[in-house]
Amino acid sequence: MEKVKVKEEELSDSETPIVKDKYWFQFVVAFSGTFCLLSAAVAFGWNSPAIPKLRLDDSPIPPITGDQSSWIVALMKVGSISASFCAIWLMNKVGRKTLLLMASVPLIISWILIGVAESIALIYVSRILSGLAYGTSYSVLPMYLGEIASNRIRGAISTLLTVMAKFGILYAYSIGPYVSVRLMAWLSIIPAGIFVATFIWLPESPYYLLVKNEREQARRSLTRLRQHENVDEELERMSVAVKKSQENKGTFQELFFDETNRMSLIIIIGLATAQQLCGSQAIIAYSETIFKRVGSTLGASESTIILGVVQLVSAAVSSSIVDIVGRRPLLLSSVIGAAVCNTVVGLYFFLERMEIDVTGIAWLPMLAIMVFIVMYTIGMATVTFAILGEIIKINLKSVAGPTFTITGGAISFIVVKLFQVVSDDLGSDYTFWGFALLTYLFIPFVWFLIPETKGKSFEVILDELNARYRKKKPMSSK
């Protein structure tokens, strides 16, 4: 009988030595699941084309002020933070899948409110509701994707989160400038409908089912995900991991006071902070306004669409190379590149404020912003979620995920609320140089603290973190 040779490197810890996992179905599940975030990201991208229209005399509501526009952007973050607190409890009560489906309800209601709104008050309420879906997606999806994916493709699966978010923003960028605010609201319900119609048929996380002592359902879920029947060995490993986590239920105290957990917390909070303080959310939310300010030759709406395409392509590239290049090189490149680009944009606005002729370099800020988006997306925007799903113990994920979202949401609220105010009162050079300075500070953070997790199982990653950060107790002498 002919022997079948299996290369050792082709087997991940989540695969058996008999049958290889078929990855295509895991990507189908991840694609459908991340449609939840795509739908919510449309609401974030909606800011850019909608705010200029709401400030016009023919606005469907009384024309808004600059301060009101900043509240429209910022209130979505309030909803996001609120959802993250709820997700800590709900994701282990109703499940990852059910909670994601539930998130579509406030999102659809938010679009209906915008579709019929005749006052700023309804717009404010709608932004909070869309923030609930946004926060739920970012709290639950990293955990869900990390739990359904095989080791070899876990990085690519996790970074799909950002790809779909950028697709949602591009959806808003591409349609919003050319239709009314009301029509855009009705068209934005479509992605949410696609999510519900497809995801409702797909499997729950086998880890969650094991937590609920539903072993047979967990086996069926894992069989569907791996597309073969030989899952007993992996299921047993999952059961052992879940049993350990049940014996040691995750709490905020454990997250803060255990040496390894505390360092993992510092890493995820640092990454959440870097994502926001580099200025990404402000640039994305106010992109059309920024391009109008720099006098883009293509037109602000067209430049914004190009920006959306650049985001999407960059996220797709990062998703395809994250398991080849590794997490650390992409993050380092991302932080350095984003800092340099912010410096360049700030310099342009400084020269303009000093009334120095910048006609010859009018192309520079647009180019720098495009490069900024590329650098931000290939690392901070994508790799962050891969790391988030890899360095946190199973029993602490339901605490750490929302902590990440709450931190990012709170900082983002401050950034997007102050961006317009600081730019109007002091000048855009102050805002972009501020972003640059804060981003430079994260270079040593990434260099010294971020571990390389490429191709490693959860168990190996956690063992390495324990060896690196846990204090060794001195041996007692008799």
Coordinates of C-alpha atoms in Angstrom, one line a residue:
M1 CA 0.0 0.0 0.0
E2 CA 1.4 3.4 -1.0
K3 CA 2.2 5.6 1.9
V4 CA 0.9 9.1 1.9
K5 CA 3.5 11.6 3.1
V6 CA 2.3 14.7 4.8
K7 CA 4.7 17.6 5.2
E8 CA 5.0 18.6 8.8
E9 CA 4.8 22.3 8.0
E10 CA 1.5 21.8 6.2
L11 CA -0.2 20.8 9.5
S12 CA -1.3 23.4 12.0
D13 CA -2.2 22.6 15.5
S14 CA -5.9 22.8 14.6
E15 CA -5.5 20.1 11.9
T16 CA -5.3 16.4 12.4
P17 CA -2.5 14.3 10.7
I18 CA -5.1 12.5 8.7
V19 CA -7.2 15.1 6.9
K20 CA -6.3 18.6 6.0
D21 CA -8.8 21.4 6.7
K22 CA -10.6 22.9 3.8
Y23 CA -10.3 26.6 4.3
W24 CA -12.8 27.9 1.8
F25 CA -15.9 27.5 4.1
Q26 CA -14.1 29.3 6.9
F27 CA -13.7 32.2 4.6
V28 CA -17.3 32.1 3.6
V29 CA -18.4 32.2 7.2
A30 CA -15.9 35.0 8.0
F31 CA -17.1 37.0 4.9
S32 CA -20.7 36.7 5.9
G33 CA -20.0 37.5 9.6
T34 CA -18.0 40.6 8.8
F35 CA -20.9 41.9 6.7
C36 CA -22.2 43.0 10.1
L37 CA -19.2 45.3 10.4
L38 CA -19.5 46.4 6.7
S39 CA -23.1 47.5 7.4
A40 CA -22.0 49.5 10.4
A41 CA -19.0 50.9 8.7
V42 CA -21.4 52.4 6.0
A43 CA -22.8 54.5 8.9
F44 CA -19.3 55.8 9.7
G45 CA -18.4 56.5 6.1
W46 CA -21.8 58.3 5.7
N47 CA -20.3 61.2 7.7
S48 CA -18.1 62.3 4.9
P49 CA -20.6 62.9 2.1
A50 CA -23.6 63.7 4.3
I51 CA -22.2 66.5 6.6
P52 CA -21.4 68.9 3.7
K53 CA -25.0 68.4 2.4
L54 CA -26.5 68.9 5.9
R55 CA -24.8 72.3 6.1
L56 CA -26.4 73.5 2.8
D57 CA -29.6 75.6 2.6
D58 CA -31.5 72.8 0.9
S59 CA -30.6 70.3 3.7
P60 CA -33.6 68.0 4.6
I61 CA -33.2 69.4 8.1
P62 CA -32.4 72.9 9.2
P63 CA -28.7 73.6 8.1
I64 CA -26.3 72.4 10.8
T65 CA -23.4 74.2 12.3
G66 CA -19.8 73.1 12.6
D67 CA -20.4 72.1 16.2
Q68 CA -23.4 70.1 15.3
S69 CA -21.5 68.3 12.6
S70 CA -18.8 67.3 15.1
W71 CA -21.6 65.9 17.4
I72 CA -23.0 63.9 14.5
V73 CA -19.6 62.2 14.1
A74 CA -18.9 61.8 17.8
L75 CA -22.2 60.5 19.0
M76 CA -21.7 57.3 17.0
K77 CA -18.7 56.7 19.3
V78 CA -21.1 57.1 22.3
G79 CA -23.2 54.2 21.0
S80 CA -20.1 52.2 20.3
I81 CA -18.8 52.5 23.9
S82 CA -22.3 51.6 25.3
A83 CA -22.5 48.5 23.1
S84 CA -19.1 47.4 24.2
F85 CA -20.2 47.4 27.9
C86 CA -23.2 45.3 27.0
A87 CA -21.2 42.9 24.8
I88 CA -19.1 41.9 27.8
W89 CA -22.1 40.2 29.3
L90 CA -24.2 39.3 26.3
M91 CA -21.6 37.4 24.2
N92 CA -21.4 34.6 26.7
K93 CA -25.1 34.6 27.4
V94 CA -26.7 34.6 23.9
G95 CA -23.6 33.6 21.9
R96 CA -21.4 35.4 19.3
K97 CA -23.6 34.6 16.3
T98 CA -26.9 35.7 18.0
L99 CA -25.4 38.9 19.3
L100 CA -24.1 39.9 15.9
L101 CA -27.5 39.3 14.4
M102 CA -29.1 41.3 17.1
A103 CA -26.8 44.2 16.2
S104 CA -28.5 44.6 12.9
V105 CA -31.7 45.8 14.6
P106 CA -30.6 49.2 15.9
L107 CA -28.6 49.7 12.7
I108 CA -31.7 49.3 10.5
I109 CA -33.7 51.5 12.8
S110 CA -31.0 54.2 12.6
W111 CA -31.3 54.4 8.8
I112 CA -35.1 54.6 9.0
L113 CA -34.7 57.5 11.4
I114 CA -32.4 59.4 9.0
G115 CA -34.8 58.6 6.1
V116 CA -37.6 60.4 7.8
A117 CA -35.7 62.9 10.0
E118 CA -36.8 66.6 9.9
S119 CA -34.7 67.7 12.9
I120 CA -31.1 67.3 14.2
A121 CA -32.5 65.5 17.2
L122 CA -33.5 62.4 15.1
I123 CA -30.1 62.5 13.4
Y124 CA -28.4 62.4 16.8
V125 CA -30.5 59.4 18.0
S126 CA -29.8 57.6 14.7
R127 CA -26.0 58.0 15.2
I128 CA -26.1 56.6 18.7
L129 CA -28.1 53.6 17.4
S130 CA -25.7 52.9 14.5
G131 CA -22.9 53.2 17.1
L132 CA -24.5 50.3 19.0
A133 CA -24.0 48.1 15.9
Y134 CA -20.5 49.4 15.3
G135 CA -19.4 48.7 18.8
T136 CA -21.0 45.3 19.0
S137 CA -19.3 44.3 15.7
Y138 CA -15.8 45.4 16.9
S139 CA -16.3 43.7 20.3
V140 CA -17.6 40.3 19.1
L141 CA -16.1 39.7 15.6
P142 CA -12.4 39.5 16.6
M143 CA -13.3 36.7 19.1
Y144 CA -15.7 34.9 16.7
L145 CA -13.2 35.0 13.8
G146 CA -10.4 33.8 16.0
E147 CA -12.4 30.9 17.3
I148 CA -13.6 29.6 14.0
A149 CA -10.3 29.8 12.1
S150 CA -7.6 27.2 11.6
N151 CA -4.2 28.3 12.8
R152 CA -2.7 28.8 9.4
I153 CA -5.3 31.2 8.1
R154 CA -6.3 32.8 11.4
G155 CA -4.3 36.0 10.6
A156 CA -6.0 36.3 7.1
I157 CA -9.4 35.6 8.6
S158 CA -8.9 38.2 11.4
T159 CA -7.7 40.9 9.0
L160 CA -10.8 40.4 6.8
L161 CA -12.5 42.4 9.5
T162 CA -10.7 45.5 8.3
V163 CA -11.2 44.7 4.6
M164 CA -15.0 44.6 5.1
A165 CA -15.0 47.8 7.2
K166 CA -13.2 49.6 4.4
F167 CA -15.6 48.2 1.9
G168 CA -18.5 49.6 3.9
I169 CA -16.8 53.0 4.0
L170 CA -16.2 52.9 0.3
Y171 CA -19.9 52.0 -0.2
A172 CA -20.9 55.3 1.5
Y173 CA -18.1 57.3 -0.3
S174 CA -19.2 56.0 -3.7
I175 CA -23.0 56.5 -3.4
G176 CA -23.4 59.3 -0.8
P177 CA -22.1 62.3 -2.9
Y178 CA -24.5 61.5 -5.8
V179 CA -27.8 60.9 -4.0
S180 CA -29.8 62.7 -1.4
V181 CA -29.3 62.2 2.4
R182 CA -32.6 60.5 2.6
L183 CA -32.1 58.1 -0.3
M184 CA -28.6 57.2 1.0
A185 CA -30.2 56.1 4.3
W186 CA -32.6 53.8 2.5
L187 CA -29.8 52.3 0.3
S188 CA -27.7 51.8 3.4
I189 CA -30.2 49.2 4.7
I190 CA -29.3 46.8 1.9
P191 CA -25.9 45.6 3.4
A192 CA -27.6 45.0 6.8
G193 CA -30.2 42.9 5.0
I194 CA -27.6 40.9 3.2
F195 CA -25.8 40.2 6.5
V196 CA -28.9 38.8 8.2
A197 CA -30.0 36.8 5.2
T198 CA -26.7 35.0 4.9
F199 CA -25.3 34.8 8.4
I200 CA -28.4 33.3 10.0
W201 CA -27.6 30.0 8.3
L202 CA -24.0 29.7 9.4
P203 CA -22.4 28.0 12.4
E204 CA -21.9 29.4 15.9
S205 CA -18.4 29.4 17.4
P206 CA -17.6 25.8 18.6
Y207 CA -15.8 27.4 21.6
Y208 CA -19.0 29.1 22.8
L209 CA -21.0 25.9 22.3
L210 CA -18.5 24.0 24.5
V211 CA -18.9 26.7 27.1
K212 CA -22.6 26.0 27.1
N213 CA -21.9 22.2 27.4
E214 CA -23.4 21.5 23.9
R215 CA -20.6 19.2 22.8
E216 CA -22.6 17.6 19.9
Q217 CA -23.5 20.9 18.5
A218 CA -19.9 22.0 18.9
R219 CA -18.8 19.0 16.9
R220 CA -21.3 19.7 14.2
S221 CA -20.2 23.3 14.0
L222 CA -16.5 22.3 13.8
T223 CA -17.3 19.7 11.2
R224 CA -18.9 22.3 9.0
L225 CA -16.1 24.8 9.5
R226 CA -13.3 22.3 8.7
Q227 CA -15.4 20.5 6.0
H228 CA -14.4 17.0 7.2
E229 CA -15.6 14.6 9.9
N230 CA -12.2 14.0 11.5
V231 CA -12.4 16.7 14.2
D232 CA -12.4 14.7 17.4
E233 CA -8.7 15.6 18.2
E234 CA -9.2 19.3 17.7
L235 CA -12.6 19.2 19.6
E236 CA -10.9 17.6 22.5
R237 CA -8.2 20.2 22.6
M238 CA -10.9 22.9 22.5
S239 CA -12.7 21.1 25.3
V240 CA -9.6 21.1 27.5
A241 CA -9.0 24.8 26.8
V242 CA -12.6 25.6 27.6
K243 CA -12.6 23.5 30.8
K244 CA -9.5 25.4 32.0
S245 CA -11.2 28.7 31.2
Q246 CA -14.3 27.6 33.1
E247 CA -12.3 26.7 36.1
N248 CA -10.7 30.1 35.9
K249 CA -13.4 32.5 34.8
G250 CA -12.1 35.7 33.4
T251 CA -12.6 38.9 35.3
F252 CA -11.3 42.4 35.1
Q253 CA -9.2 41.7 38.2
E254 CA -7.5 38.8 36.5
L255 CA -6.9 41.0 33.4
F256 CA -5.2 43.7 35.5
F257 CA -3.3 41.8 38.2
D258 CA -1.8 38.8 36.5
E259 CA 1.6 39.7 35.0
T260 CA 1.0 38.1 31.6
N261 CA -2.6 39.2 31.3
R262 CA -1.7 42.8 32.3
M263 CA 1.0 43.0 29.6
S264 CA -1.5 41.6 27.0
L265 CA -3.9 44.3 28.2
I266 CA -1.2 47.0 27.8
I267 CA -0.6 45.7 24.2
I268 CA -4.2 45.8 23.1
I269 CA -4.9 49.2 24.8
G270 CA -1.8 50.6 23.2
L271 CA -2.8 49.4 19.8
A272 CA -6.4 50.7 20.3
T273 CA -4.9 54.1 21.3
A274 CA -2.5 54.1 18.3
Q275 CA -5.3 53.5 15.9
Q276 CA -7.1 56.6 17.1
L277 CA -4.3 59.1 17.9
C278 CA -2.8 58.7 14.5
G279 CA -5.8 60.6 13.2
S280 CA -7.3 57.9 11.1
Q281 CA -10.9 58.2 12.2
A282 CA -10.9 62.0 11.8
I283 CA -9.4 61.8 8.3
I284 CA -11.9 59.1 7.2
A285 CA -14.9 61.0 8.8
Y286 CA -14.0 64.4 7.4
S287 CA -12.2 63.3 4.2
E288 CA -14.5 65.3 1.9
T289 CA -14.1 68.4 4.0
I290 CA -10.3 68.0 4.1
F291 CA -10.1 67.6 0.3
K292 CA -12.2 70.7 -0.2
R293 CA -9.8 72.6 2.1
V294 CA -6.7 71.5 0.2
G295 CA -8.3 72.3 -3.1
S296 CA -8.1 68.9 -4.7
T297 CA -8.0 69.2 -8.5
L298 CA -10.2 66.0 -8.9
G299 CA -13.0 67.4 -6.8
A300 CA -13.6 66.5 -3.1
S301 CA -16.1 63.7 -3.8
E302 CA -14.0 62.0 -6.4
S303 CA -10.9 62.3 -4.2
T304 CA -12.8 60.7 -1.3
I305 CA -13.9 57.8 -3.5
I306 CA -10.2 57.2 -4.5
L307 CA -9.4 57.3 -0.8
G308 CA -12.0 54.6 -0.1
V309 CA -10.6 52.5 -2.9
V310 CA -7.1 52.9 -1.5
Q311 CA -8.3 51.8 1.9
L312 CA -10.0 48.7 0.5
V313 CA -7.0 47.6 -1.6
S314 CA -4.6 48.2 1.2
A315 CA -6.7 46.2 3.6
A316 CA -6.9 43.3 1.0
V317 CA -3.2 43.4 0.5
S318 CA -2.5 43.3 4.3
S319 CA -4.9 40.4 4.7
S320 CA -3.1 38.4 2.1
I321 CA 0.4 39.0 3.4
V322 CA -0.1 39.1 7.2
D323 CA 0.6 35.4 7.5
I324 CA 3.6 35.7 5.2
V325 CA 5.4 38.9 6.3
G326 CA 4.4 38.7 10.0
R327 CA 2.7 41.1 12.4
R328 CA 5.6 43.1 13.7
P329 CA 7.1 44.3 10.3
L330 CA 3.7 45.4 9.1
L331 CA 2.9 47.3 12.4
L332 CA 6.3 49.0 12.4
S333 CA 6.0 50.1 8.8
S334 CA 2.5 51.3 9.5
V335 CA 3.3 53.5 12.5
I336 CA 6.4 55.0 10.9
G337 CA 4.7 55.7 7.6
A338 CA 1.6 57.3 9.3
A339 CA 3.7 59.6 11.4
V340 CA 5.8 60.8 8.4
C341 CA 2.6 61.4 6.3
N342 CA 1.0 63.4 9.1
T343 CA 4.1 65.5 9.4
V344 CA 4.0 66.3 5.7
V345 CA 0.3 67.3 5.7
G346 CA 0.9 69.5 8.7
L347 CA 3.8 71.2 7.0
Y348 CA 1.6 72.0 4.0
F349 CA -1.1 73.6 6.1
F350 CA 1.6 75.5 8.1
L351 CA 3.1 77.0 4.9
E352 CA -0.5 77.9 3.8
R353 CA -1.2 79.6 7.1
M354 CA 2.0 81.5 6.9
E355 CA 0.7 82.8 3.5
I356 CA 3.6 81.2 1.6
D357 CA 2.7 80.3 -2.0
V358 CA 2.0 76.5 -2.0
T359 CA 0.6 76.4 -5.6
G360 CA 3.5 74.3 -6.8
I361 CA 2.9 71.7 -4.2
A362 CA -0.9 71.7 -4.1
W363 CA -0.7 68.0 -4.9
L364 CA 1.3 67.1 -1.8
P365 CA -1.4 66.9 0.9
M366 CA -3.6 64.7 -1.1
L367 CA -0.7 62.3 -1.9
A368 CA 0.4 62.3 1.7
I369 CA -3.1 61.5 2.9
M370 CA -3.4 58.7 0.4
V371 CA -0.1 57.2 1.5
F372 CA -1.2 57.7 5.1
I373 CA -4.2 55.6 4.5
V374 CA -2.1 52.9 2.9
M375 CA 0.4 52.8 5.8
Y376 CA -2.4 52.9 8.4
T377 CA -4.4 50.2 6.8
I378 CA -1.6 47.7 6.2
G379 CA -0.7 47.6 9.9
M380 CA -2.6 49.4 12.6
A381 CA -6.0 48.9 10.9
T382 CA -5.7 45.2 10.1
V383 CA -2.9 43.6 12.1
T384 CA -4.3 44.9 15.4
F385 CA -7.3 42.7 15.1
A386 CA -5.2 39.6 14.4
I387 CA -3.1 40.3 17.5
L388 CA -6.2 41.0 19.6
G389 CA -7.6 37.5 18.7
E390 CA -4.2 35.8 19.5
I391 CA -2.7 37.1 22.8
I392 CA -5.7 36.9 25.1
K393 CA -6.6 33.8 27.0
I394 CA -10.0 32.2 26.1
N395 CA -11.6 33.0 29.5
L396 CA -10.6 36.6 29.2
K397 CA -11.6 37.3 25.6
S398 CA -15.2 38.4 26.5
V399 CA -13.6 41.0 28.8
A400 CA -10.6 42.1 26.7
G401 CA -12.5 42.5 23.4
P402 CA -15.0 45.1 24.8
T403 CA -12.1 46.7 26.7
F404 CA -10.3 47.3 23.4
T405 CA -13.5 48.7 21.8
I406 CA -14.3 50.9 24.8
T407 CA -10.8 52.3 24.8
G408 CA -10.7 53.0 21.1
G409 CA -14.3 54.4 21.1
A410 CA -13.5 56.8 24.0
I411 CA -10.3 58.1 22.4
S412 CA -12.0 58.3 19.0
F413 CA -14.8 60.3 20.5
I414 CA -12.4 62.9 21.7
V415 CA -10.4 63.0 18.4
V416 CA -13.3 63.4 16.1
K417 CA -15.1 65.9 18.4
L418 CA -12.0 68.1 18.6
F419 CA -10.7 67.8 15.1
Q420 CA -13.1 70.3 13.5
V421 CA -12.9 72.7 16.5
V422 CA -9.0 72.7 16.6
S423 CA -8.8 73.0 12.8
D424 CA -11.2 75.9 12.8
D425 CA -9.7 77.7 15.8
L426 CA -6.0 77.1 15.5
G427 CA -5.3 75.7 12.1
S428 CA -5.1 72.3 10.4
D429 CA -1.3 72.2 10.8
Y430 CA -1.8 71.9 14.6
T431 CA -4.1 68.9 14.2
F432 CA -1.9 67.0 11.8
W433 CA 1.3 67.8 13.6
G434 CA -0.4 66.7 16.8
F435 CA -1.3 63.4 15.2
A436 CA 2.3 63.1 13.9
L437 CA 3.8 63.6 17.4
L438 CA 1.5 61.1 19.0
T439 CA 2.2 58.5 16.3
Y440 CA 6.0 58.8 16.6
L441 CA 5.6 57.9 20.3
F442 CA 4.2 54.5 19.3
I443 CA 7.3 53.4 17.4
P444 CA 9.2 52.2 20.5
F445 CA 6.0 50.7 21.8
V446 CA 5.7 48.4 18.8
W447 CA 9.4 47.7 18.7
F448 CA 9.7 46.6 22.3
L449 CA 6.4 45.2 23.3
I450 CA 4.6 43.6 20.3
P451 CA 5.3 39.9 20.0
E452 CA 5.4 38.0 16.6
T453 CA 2.5 35.6 16.5
K454 CA 2.6 34.5 12.9
G455 CA 1.7 30.8 12.4
K456 CA 1.6 30.0 16.1
S457 CA -1.2 28.3 18.0
F458 CA -3.0 30.0 20.9
E459 CA -1.2 27.6 23.3
V460 CA 2.2 28.4 22.0
I461 CA 1.6 32.2 21.9
L462 CA 0.3 32.2 25.5
D463 CA 3.3 30.0 26.7
E464 CA 5.7 32.5 25.1
L465 CA 4.0 35.4 26.8
N466 CA 4.1 33.6 30.1
A467 CA 7.8 32.9 29.7
R468 CA 8.5 36.5 28.7
Y469 CA 6.4 38.5 31.2
R470 CA 5.6 36.3 34.2
K471 CA 7.9 36.9 37.2
K472 CA 9.9 33.9 38.2
K473 CA 9.5 33.1 41.9
P474 CA 12.9 32.6 43.7
M475 CA 13.6 29.1 44.8
S476 CA 13.4 28.7 48.6
S477 CA 16.4 27.1 50.2
K478 CA 15.8 24.5 52.9

